[in-house]
XYZ file of C-alpha atoms in Angstrom:
215
model
C 16.893 0.122 -23.190
C 17.224 -0.192 -19.291
C 14.868 -1.889 -17.396
C 13.618 -0.687 -14.064
C 11.860 -2.116 -11.177
C 10.808 -0.104 -8.773
C 9.888 -1.179 -4.920
C 7.972 1.853 -2.598
C 4.993 0.423 -0.397
C 3.396 3.936 -1.373
C 1.445 3.475 -4.969
C 0.999 7.378 -5.501
C 5.058 7.519 -5.360
C 6.043 4.700 -7.566
C 3.579 5.445 -10.219
C 5.029 9.034 -10.244
C 8.474 7.303 -10.265
C 7.157 5.227 -13.835
C 5.981 8.530 -15.666
C 8.940 10.097 -15.150
C 11.025 6.978 -15.895
C 8.960 6.229 -19.259
C 8.779 9.747 -20.103
C 12.427 9.228 -20.964
C 13.351 5.949 -22.603
C 13.852 3.624 -19.116
C 11.343 0.553 -19.076
C 10.070 -0.295 -16.234
C 9.270 -3.916 -15.963
C 7.781 -3.897 -12.648
C 6.272 -2.262 -9.413
C 6.833 -3.745 -5.887
C 4.965 -3.110 -3.076
C 7.538 -4.689 -0.601
C 10.585 -6.798 -0.131
C 9.495 -10.177 -0.623
C 7.623 -8.727 -3.444
C 11.051 -7.118 -5.305
C 13.378 -9.762 -4.533
C 10.683 -12.133 -6.634
C 10.278 -9.663 -9.444
C 13.843 -8.764 -9.932
C 14.438 -12.244 -10.354
C 11.982 -12.732 -12.966
C 11.961 -9.728 -14.514
C 15.771 -9.024 -14.626
C 15.877 -5.913 -14.095
C 18.802 -3.675 -14.901
C 18.300 -1.393 -11.621
C 16.025 -1.146 -8.706
C 14.930 1.309 -6.862
C 14.471 0.133 -3.446
C 12.885 1.902 -0.840
C 14.141 0.706 2.816
C 10.853 0.971 4.945
C 8.040 -1.332 3.806
C 5.534 -3.754 5.436
C 6.479 -7.532 5.793
C 10.346 -8.011 4.474
C 12.192 -4.807 4.634
C 14.393 -3.415 1.873
C 17.735 -4.032 3.683
C 16.409 -7.801 3.967
C 15.833 -7.244 0.003
C 18.888 -6.023 -0.443
C 20.867 -8.764 0.832
C 18.238 -11.434 -1.543
C 18.613 -9.654 -4.492
C 22.360 -9.792 -4.168
C 22.251 -13.584 -4.057
C 20.952 -13.766 -7.854
C 22.703 -15.191 -10.315
C 23.246 -11.475 -12.157
C 22.019 -9.368 -9.704
C 21.223 -5.952 -10.857
C 22.235 -2.692 -9.164
C 20.140 -1.671 -5.799
C 19.176 1.986 -5.364
C 18.265 2.874 -2.224
C 15.243 5.628 -2.381
C 15.305 7.587 0.916
C 13.795 10.269 2.430
C 16.747 11.591 4.840
C 19.984 11.152 3.552
C 21.848 10.794 6.750
C 19.862 7.710 7.904
C 20.799 4.597 9.392
C 19.714 2.491 7.472
C 21.479 3.745 3.606
C 24.762 2.856 5.473
C 23.730 -0.301 6.163
C 21.897 -0.615 2.715
C 25.732 0.651 0.694
C 27.172 -2.129 3.022
C 24.981 -4.166 1.807
C 25.274 -4.017 -1.593
C 23.756 -1.190 -2.969
C 24.857 0.593 -5.344
C 24.324 4.232 -4.222
C 21.063 6.114 -2.823
C 18.492 8.690 -4.037
C 16.989 11.210 -2.324
C 13.224 10.892 -2.789
C 12.876 15.058 -3.424
C 15.619 14.254 -5.729
C 14.495 16.537 -9.073
C 13.244 14.717 -12.133
C 16.693 15.604 -14.479
C 18.926 14.287 -11.990
C 17.463 10.781 -11.590
C 17.476 10.392 -15.148
C 20.916 10.088 -14.990
C 21.622 9.225 -11.713
C 19.722 5.341 -12.821
C 21.788 5.772 -16.233
C 24.769 5.952 -13.656
C 23.782 3.255 -12.368
C 22.774 0.676 -14.924
C 26.655 1.635 -15.963
C 28.069 0.337 -12.670
C 29.078 3.104 -11.327
C 28.947 4.553 -8.021
C 25.632 7.125 -6.882
C 26.287 8.710 -3.972
C 28.557 12.036 -3.664
C 31.694 11.259 -1.082
C 30.121 14.548 0.951
C 27.171 12.258 1.262
C 29.253 9.790 2.153
C 31.468 11.073 4.975
C 27.726 12.711 6.406
C 26.547 8.498 6.304
C 29.939 7.186 8.230
C 30.007 10.127 10.197
C 26.936 9.452 12.016
C 27.354 5.765 12.272
C 27.006 4.134 15.799
C 29.605 1.279 14.711
C 32.253 3.701 12.891
C 35.206 2.255 15.521
C 34.917 -1.126 14.166
C 33.793 0.016 10.844
C 37.784 1.565 10.734
C 39.332 -1.157 12.551
C 38.325 -3.513 9.790
C 38.473 -1.301 6.503
C 42.596 -0.955 8.302
C 43.298 -4.207 8.469
C 41.635 -4.476 5.148
C 43.204 -2.027 3.695
C 46.867 -2.505 4.386
C 46.231 -6.244 2.889
C 46.170 -3.893 -0.661
C 49.490 -3.181 -2.529
C 50.837 0.492 -2.040
C 48.994 1.115 -6.195
C 45.631 -0.749 -5.414
C 45.200 2.062 -1.974
C 46.047 4.780 -4.430
C 43.305 3.414 -6.748
C 40.455 2.651 -3.404
C 40.833 6.061 -2.359
C 39.480 7.020 -5.847
C 36.948 4.675 -5.586
C 36.791 6.399 -1.867
C 36.227 10.007 -3.495
C 34.371 8.899 -5.990
C 36.010 8.932 -9.845
C 35.528 7.107 -12.839
C 37.866 5.135 -14.178
C 38.760 7.231 -16.383
C 39.018 10.166 -13.881
C 41.698 8.034 -11.542
C 43.678 6.959 -14.718
C 44.701 10.656 -15.366
C 45.612 10.665 -11.443
C 47.423 7.750 -11.290
C 48.349 8.746 -15.553
C 47.541 5.064 -16.244
C 45.650 3.988 -19.007
C 41.669 3.444 -18.097
C 41.796 -0.561 -19.148
C 44.782 -0.791 -15.892
C 42.838 1.304 -14.033
C 40.097 -1.392 -14.094
C 41.351 -4.711 -13.152
C 43.193 -2.694 -10.518
C 39.369 -2.114 -9.255
C 38.533 -5.524 -9.903
C 41.643 -7.118 -8.581
C 41.277 -4.860 -5.604
C 37.210 -5.473 -4.803
C 38.337 -8.826 -5.098
C 40.755 -8.565 -2.682
C 38.643 -6.404 -0.174
C 35.874 -9.102 -1.071
C 33.472 -5.886 -1.872
C 30.404 -6.805 -4.034
C 30.494 -2.965 -5.905
C 32.415 0.224 -6.208
C 30.458 1.686 -3.583
C 31.475 -0.865 -0.530
C 34.632 -0.405 -1.217
C 34.451 3.191 -1.570
C 32.910 3.312 2.088
C 35.753 0.565 3.109
C 37.837 3.611 1.745
C 36.391 6.432 3.750
C 36.286 3.560 7.108
C 40.533 3.352 6.097
C 40.511 6.860 6.124
C 42.510 6.971 2.673
C 39.661 9.944 1.359
C 40.742 13.080 2.944
C 38.314 14.810 4.725
């Protein structure tokens, strides 16, 4: 059973989200109304996934994401947002969030995406990533840094990184590159280490910044 922590300052929204999750076999291990409480519960309850609003009183979601990422067994954090082009979302993804969900996401889609996050995959479509990158105020700085990092990769690692930027699974990357899935898994792990990325989402954003993903 996947363990979920909900962090949002709106009690009614938390209640609705809890009902949807529990009706579909998830275990909601806690609810937080601000970032500080979210960090504390993430440490105490060891959830698999944290659904995190960014705008909360006191400690905001961005700070909480960074703190949660420092935990020994850090859960996947999925941002809850009203607008998918919100610059806070891009900052959250760069800080280590595994992806984001728009609050208007239909319940049946939300369930699948939380499952995907719990399995360690990206909850971010390539189209959404492109919109966020295009709207970024620090995009030139990010592009320069990304290109420098990408230049340290081997040709094969760069191909794998491009696949991550397109939101492909290991199996899909393996099929594209005519490699075994286990080999691709190894490449992904080494690539994340080389780039200093905490997860596939950060690496995928870096691939976009570096120009490895086609428009």
